Amino acid sequence: MKTKNLISMMFGCLAALCVTSCLGDDDNNNNSSSTLSKSQIAQCFMTVKGDYTGDLLYLAKADDGLTEQVDTLVGEWSIPTDSTLIIYDFPAKVLAEFVSHTGLKKALAEAPNQDVKCQTRYVNVSPVQFLVNPRTLEYDLFYDGSTHKVHVVFFGENTYSFASFDAESNDMMVKIIPAYLYVDEKMTSYLTQSQIIFLGKR
């Protein structure tokens, strides 16, 4: 990704984060101004519905294994209903970048892609913004001599896991954050927290 595009993405994310954080503050203060009516939700959905293609950006280790760099993959997602966002073919190797356990990291990196279904909740009309609540991803992974049931849980109902749409440029930014990693139903400390960002257009 070109440097100028990366800088633009960072500023765009920061701007959206500031707005959404304010909405989150309203929620904490029980301010009903962030609760949208059915007609407002319908308006938001009509503005953003459709299929999107763009970049999936995430922090990955550079070749030296020490410094971090922003890696870019193709990202595709869709907004089919007023409460749903679907990320298609989400690559497990992205999640593997945030895993410290060597065997699990390698097995997860080789796992097949999965669609990520997310529940959404609109919180702002102009610009359209909504919280993104990804469902847990489940993998059956073989490492350390046996098969393990692995679950990756994302933050939900969180003002840092959200999407924002710019109606003028037709750009959408979606951010999701892996929160917890379970192995055989036990929480582990193998997952380091990081942000996964999608930038794209219809």
Coordinates of C-alpha atoms in Angstrom, one line a residue:
M1 CA 0.0 0.0 0.0
K2 CA 1.3 3.5 -0.9
T3 CA 2.4 5.6 2.0
K4 CA 0.0 8.4 1.2
N5 CA -2.9 6.0 1.2
L6 CA -1.9 4.6 4.5
I7 CA -1.7 8.1 6.0
S8 CA -5.1 8.9 4.7
M9 CA -6.5 5.7 6.2
M10 CA -5.0 6.5 9.6
F11 CA -6.5 10.0 9.6
G12 CA -9.9 8.7 8.4
C13 CA -10.0 6.1 11.1
L14 CA -9.0 8.7 13.7
A15 CA -11.8 11.0 12.6
A16 CA -14.4 8.2 12.7
L17 CA -13.1 7.0 16.1
C18 CA -13.6 10.5 17.6
V19 CA -17.2 10.7 16.5
T20 CA -18.0 7.2 17.6
S21 CA -16.3 7.7 20.9
C22 CA -18.5 10.7 21.6
L23 CA -21.5 8.5 20.8
G24 CA -20.2 6.0 23.3
D25 CA -19.9 8.7 25.9
D26 CA -23.6 9.6 25.3
D27 CA -24.5 5.9 25.8
N28 CA -22.7 5.8 29.1
N29 CA -24.6 8.9 30.3
N30 CA -27.9 7.4 29.3
N31 CA -28.3 10.1 26.7
S32 CA -31.1 9.0 24.4
S33 CA -29.8 11.2 21.5
S34 CA -27.8 8.2 20.2
T35 CA -30.9 5.9 20.0
L36 CA -32.2 6.0 16.5
S37 CA -35.8 5.6 15.5
K38 CA -37.0 2.9 13.1
S39 CA -37.2 5.5 10.2
Q40 CA -33.7 6.7 11.0
I41 CA -32.4 3.1 11.0
A42 CA -34.1 2.5 7.6
Q43 CA -32.5 5.7 6.3
C44 CA -29.1 4.5 7.4
F45 CA -29.6 1.1 5.8
M46 CA -30.7 2.5 2.5
T47 CA -27.6 4.7 2.4
V48 CA -25.1 1.9 3.0
K49 CA -26.7 -1.3 1.8
G50 CA -24.9 -3.3 -0.9
D51 CA -21.6 -5.1 -1.7
Y52 CA -18.2 -3.6 -0.9
T53 CA -14.7 -4.3 -2.1
G54 CA -11.5 -2.8 -0.9
D55 CA -8.4 -3.4 1.4
L56 CA -8.1 -5.4 4.5
L57 CA -5.3 -3.9 6.6
Y58 CA -3.6 -5.3 9.7
L59 CA -0.3 -5.1 11.5
A60 CA 2.1 -8.0 10.7
K61 CA 5.7 -8.8 11.6
A62 CA 8.3 -7.7 9.0
D63 CA 10.8 -10.1 7.6
D64 CA 13.2 -9.5 10.5
G65 CA 10.5 -10.8 12.9
L66 CA 10.8 -7.8 15.1
T67 CA 9.4 -4.7 13.5
E68 CA 5.7 -4.3 12.5
Q69 CA 4.4 -3.3 9.1
V70 CA 0.9 -2.8 7.7
D71 CA 0.0 -5.7 5.4
T72 CA -2.8 -5.4 2.9
L73 CA -5.1 -8.0 1.5
V74 CA -8.3 -7.8 -0.6
G75 CA -11.4 -7.5 1.5
E76 CA -15.0 -8.0 0.5
W77 CA -18.1 -7.5 2.6
S78 CA -21.8 -6.9 2.2
I79 CA -24.6 -5.2 4.1
P80 CA -27.7 -7.2 3.2
T81 CA -30.1 -6.2 6.0
D82 CA -30.5 -3.3 8.5
S83 CA -28.9 -5.5 11.3
T84 CA -26.3 -7.5 9.4
L85 CA -22.8 -7.1 7.9
I86 CA -21.0 -10.1 6.3
I87 CA -17.2 -10.2 5.7
Y88 CA -16.5 -12.8 3.1
D89 CA -13.5 -15.2 3.0
F90 CA -11.9 -13.8 6.1
P91 CA -8.3 -15.2 6.2
A92 CA -7.3 -17.0 9.3
K93 CA -3.7 -16.1 8.7
V94 CA -4.6 -12.5 9.7
L95 CA -5.6 -13.8 13.1
A96 CA -2.5 -16.0 13.3
E97 CA -0.4 -12.8 13.2
F98 CA -1.7 -11.9 16.7
V99 CA -1.1 -15.4 18.2
S100 CA 2.0 -16.1 20.4
H101 CA 1.8 -19.9 20.6
T102 CA 4.0 -21.3 17.9
G103 CA 2.1 -24.5 17.1
L104 CA -1.3 -22.8 17.2
K105 CA -0.1 -19.9 15.2
K106 CA 1.1 -22.1 12.4
A107 CA -2.1 -24.2 12.4
L108 CA -4.3 -21.2 12.4
A109 CA -2.4 -19.6 9.5
E110 CA -3.1 -22.7 7.4
A111 CA -6.8 -22.9 8.4
P112 CA -9.4 -22.2 5.6
N113 CA -11.0 -18.8 5.2
Q114 CA -14.4 -18.2 6.8
D115 CA -17.2 -15.7 6.4
V116 CA -17.6 -13.5 9.4
K117 CA -21.3 -12.7 10.2
C118 CA -21.7 -9.5 12.2
Q119 CA -24.7 -8.0 13.9
T120 CA -24.9 -4.2 13.5
R121 CA -26.5 -1.4 15.4
Y122 CA -26.8 2.1 13.8
V123 CA -25.8 4.9 16.1
N124 CA -25.5 7.9 13.8
V125 CA -27.3 9.1 10.6
S126 CA -24.9 11.7 9.1
P127 CA -22.4 10.3 8.6
V128 CA -23.8 6.9 8.9
Q129 CA -22.1 5.0 11.7
F130 CA -22.8 1.7 13.3
L131 CA -21.4 -0.7 15.9
V132 CA -20.1 -4.0 14.4
N133 CA -20.5 -7.2 16.5
P134 CA -18.7 -10.1 14.8
R135 CA -19.8 -13.6 15.7
T136 CA -17.2 -16.0 17.2
L137 CA -15.1 -17.9 14.7
E138 CA -14.5 -21.6 15.4
Y139 CA -11.7 -23.7 14.1
D140 CA -10.6 -27.4 14.5
L141 CA -6.8 -27.2 14.5
F142 CA -4.2 -30.0 14.7
Y143 CA -1.0 -29.0 16.6
D144 CA 1.1 -30.3 19.4
G145 CA 0.1 -33.9 18.5
S146 CA -3.7 -33.5 18.8
T147 CA -6.8 -31.7 17.4
H148 CA -8.0 -28.7 19.4
K149 CA -11.2 -26.7 19.3
V150 CA -10.2 -23.1 18.9
H151 CA -12.6 -20.1 19.2
V152 CA -11.7 -16.5 18.4
V153 CA -14.1 -14.0 20.1
F154 CA -14.3 -10.4 18.9
F155 CA -15.3 -7.3 20.9
G156 CA -19.0 -6.5 20.5
E157 CA -21.1 -3.6 21.5
N158 CA -17.9 -1.7 21.7
T159 CA -17.4 1.9 20.4
Y160 CA -14.0 0.8 19.0
S161 CA -15.5 -1.9 16.8
F162 CA -17.5 0.1 14.3
A163 CA -18.1 1.2 10.8
S164 CA -18.4 4.6 9.2
F165 CA -19.6 5.6 5.7
D166 CA -18.7 8.7 3.7
A167 CA -21.6 9.4 1.4
E168 CA -19.7 11.9 -0.7
S169 CA -16.8 9.6 -1.5
N170 CA -18.8 6.4 -1.2
D171 CA -16.0 5.1 1.1
M172 CA -16.7 2.8 4.0
M173 CA -14.3 1.9 6.9
V174 CA -15.0 -1.1 9.1
K175 CA -12.9 -1.9 12.1
I176 CA -13.1 -5.2 14.2
I177 CA -11.0 -6.2 17.1
P178 CA -10.2 -9.8 18.2
A179 CA -10.6 -9.9 21.9
Y180 CA -10.2 -13.5 23.3
L181 CA -8.8 -16.8 22.2
Y182 CA -10.2 -20.1 23.6
V183 CA -8.6 -23.5 23.2
D184 CA -10.8 -26.5 24.2
E185 CA -13.1 -24.1 26.0
K186 CA -10.4 -22.5 28.1
M187 CA -9.4 -18.9 27.7
T188 CA -5.7 -18.4 26.8
S189 CA -3.3 -15.5 26.9
Y190 CA -2.0 -16.4 23.4
L191 CA -3.9 -13.5 21.6
T192 CA -2.4 -10.0 21.5
Q193 CA -5.0 -7.3 20.8
S194 CA -4.9 -5.6 17.5
Q195 CA -7.2 -3.9 15.0
I196 CA -8.3 -5.2 11.7
I197 CA -9.5 -2.5 9.3
F198 CA -11.4 -2.7 6.0
L199 CA -11.5 0.2 3.6
G200 CA -13.6 0.0 0.5
K201 CA -16.3 1.2 -1.9
R202 CA -19.4 -0.3 -3.4

